[in-house]
Coordinates of C-alpha atoms in Angstrom, one line a residue:
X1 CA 141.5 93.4 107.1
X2 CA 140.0 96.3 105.3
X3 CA 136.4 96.3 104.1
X4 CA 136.2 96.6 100.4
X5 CA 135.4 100.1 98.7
X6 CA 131.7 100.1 97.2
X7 CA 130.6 102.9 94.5
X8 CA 127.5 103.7 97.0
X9 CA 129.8 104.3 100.3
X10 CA 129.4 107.2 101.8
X11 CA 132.1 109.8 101.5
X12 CA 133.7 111.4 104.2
X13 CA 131.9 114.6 103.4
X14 CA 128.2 112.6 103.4
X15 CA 129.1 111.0 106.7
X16 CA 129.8 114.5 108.3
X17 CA 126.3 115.9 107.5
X18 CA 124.6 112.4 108.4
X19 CA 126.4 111.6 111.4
X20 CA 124.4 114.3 113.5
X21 CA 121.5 112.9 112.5
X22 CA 121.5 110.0 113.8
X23 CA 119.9 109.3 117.0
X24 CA 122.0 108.1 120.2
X25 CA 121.7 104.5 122.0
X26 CA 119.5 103.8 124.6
X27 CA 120.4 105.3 127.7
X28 CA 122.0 102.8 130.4
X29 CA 122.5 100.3 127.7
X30 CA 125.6 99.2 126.3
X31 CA 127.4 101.4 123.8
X32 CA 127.0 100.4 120.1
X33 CA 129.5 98.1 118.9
X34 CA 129.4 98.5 115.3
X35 CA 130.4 101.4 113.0
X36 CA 127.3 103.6 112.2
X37 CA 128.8 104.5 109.1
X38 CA 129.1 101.2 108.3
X39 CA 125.5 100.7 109.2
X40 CA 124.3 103.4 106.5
X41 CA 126.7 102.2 103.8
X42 CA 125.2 98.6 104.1
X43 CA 121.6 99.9 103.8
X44 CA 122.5 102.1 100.8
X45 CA 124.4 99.1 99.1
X46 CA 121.2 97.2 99.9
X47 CA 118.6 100.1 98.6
X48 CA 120.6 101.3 95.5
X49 CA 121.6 97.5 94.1
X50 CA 117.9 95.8 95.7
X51 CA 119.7 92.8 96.6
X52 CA 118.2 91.1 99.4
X53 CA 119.0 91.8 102.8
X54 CA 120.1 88.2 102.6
X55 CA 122.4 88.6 99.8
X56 CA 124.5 91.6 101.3
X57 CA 128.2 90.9 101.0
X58 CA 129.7 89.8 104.1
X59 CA 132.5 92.8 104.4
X60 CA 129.4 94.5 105.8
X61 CA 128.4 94.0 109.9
X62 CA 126.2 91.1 110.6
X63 CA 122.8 91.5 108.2
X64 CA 120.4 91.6 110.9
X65 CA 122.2 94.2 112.8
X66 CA 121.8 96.4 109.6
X67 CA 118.2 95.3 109.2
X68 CA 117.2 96.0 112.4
X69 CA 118.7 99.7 112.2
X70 CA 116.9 100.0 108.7
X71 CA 113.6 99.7 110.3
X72 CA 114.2 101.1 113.7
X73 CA 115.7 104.8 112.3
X74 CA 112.5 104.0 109.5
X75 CA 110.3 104.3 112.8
X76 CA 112.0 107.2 114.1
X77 CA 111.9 109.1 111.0
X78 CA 115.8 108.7 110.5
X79 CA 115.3 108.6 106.6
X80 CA 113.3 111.6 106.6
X81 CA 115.4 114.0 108.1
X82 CA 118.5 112.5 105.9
X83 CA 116.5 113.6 102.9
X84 CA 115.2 116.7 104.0
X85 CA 119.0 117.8 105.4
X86 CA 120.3 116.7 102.2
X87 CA 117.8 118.2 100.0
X88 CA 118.6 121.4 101.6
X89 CA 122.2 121.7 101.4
X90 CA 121.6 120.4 97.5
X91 CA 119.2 123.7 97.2
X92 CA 121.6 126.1 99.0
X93 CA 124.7 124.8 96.8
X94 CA 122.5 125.5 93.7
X95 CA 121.7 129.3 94.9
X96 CA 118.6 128.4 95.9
X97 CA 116.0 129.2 99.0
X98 CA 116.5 125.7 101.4
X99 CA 112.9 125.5 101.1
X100 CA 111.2 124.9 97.9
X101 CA 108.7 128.4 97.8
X102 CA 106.6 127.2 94.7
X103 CA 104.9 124.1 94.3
X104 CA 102.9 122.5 91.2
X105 CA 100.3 120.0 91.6
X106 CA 99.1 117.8 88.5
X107 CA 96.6 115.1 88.6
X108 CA 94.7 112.7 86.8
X109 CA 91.8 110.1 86.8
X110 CA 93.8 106.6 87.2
X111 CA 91.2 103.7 86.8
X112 CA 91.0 101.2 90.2
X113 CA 88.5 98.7 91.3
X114 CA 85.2 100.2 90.5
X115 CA 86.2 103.3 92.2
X116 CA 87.9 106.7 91.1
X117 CA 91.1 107.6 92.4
X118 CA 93.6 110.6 91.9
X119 CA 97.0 110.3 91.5
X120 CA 99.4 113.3 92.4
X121 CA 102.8 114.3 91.0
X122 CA 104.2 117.6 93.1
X123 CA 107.4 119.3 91.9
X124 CA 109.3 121.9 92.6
X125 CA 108.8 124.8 90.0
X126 CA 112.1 126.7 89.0
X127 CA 112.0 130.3 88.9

């Protein structure tokens, strides 16, 4: 039986840049037996809708499996390097340098407990 199609799936075109990135099993353990594609289209179902790990639909593998991959490639800096790859091929498509070469820093006073804090907002500055 096929899995039903979500809007947040990843296409095949995602899941070639991704794929790479993730990082292999455990050496002299058993192989993985679920889908790693799977894996990330159950944790971006989960992070774009904010349903409850609970509450994922059952067409996905087993909720803890997907929980437990969330936080272990969180640990390993998995989510990271997805942004950062991603965020450079967005930049190189849109003519620019992969690397942002200008940055703008803004702050303000934001009131806390009795003691003064600074809050910072950095973006990238278009040329």
């Amino acid at each position: 039986m096929e899995r039903k199609s979500y809007p947040t799936d990843l296409t095949d075109m995602d899941w070639e840049i991704l794929a790479p990135l993730i990082p292999p099993g455990k050496e002299g353990g058993y192989p993985p037996t679920t889908d790693m594609g799977e894996i990330c289209n159950a944790i971006y179902f989960h992070l774009k809708t904010g349903c409850q790990w609970n509450m994922l639909p059952g067409d996905f593998p087993p909720r803890s499996t997907v929980y437990s991959y969330y936080r272990k490639w969180q640990g390993q800096g998995v989510w990271e390097k997805f942004n950062h790859t991603l965020g450079s091929q967005v930049r190189s498509k849109l003519g620019k340098s992969t690397q942002p070469t200008a940055l703008a820093a803004d702050s303000q006073s934001v009131k806390t407990d009795q003691k003064k804090g600074m809050c910072m907002v950095l973006t990238d500055v278009k040329r």
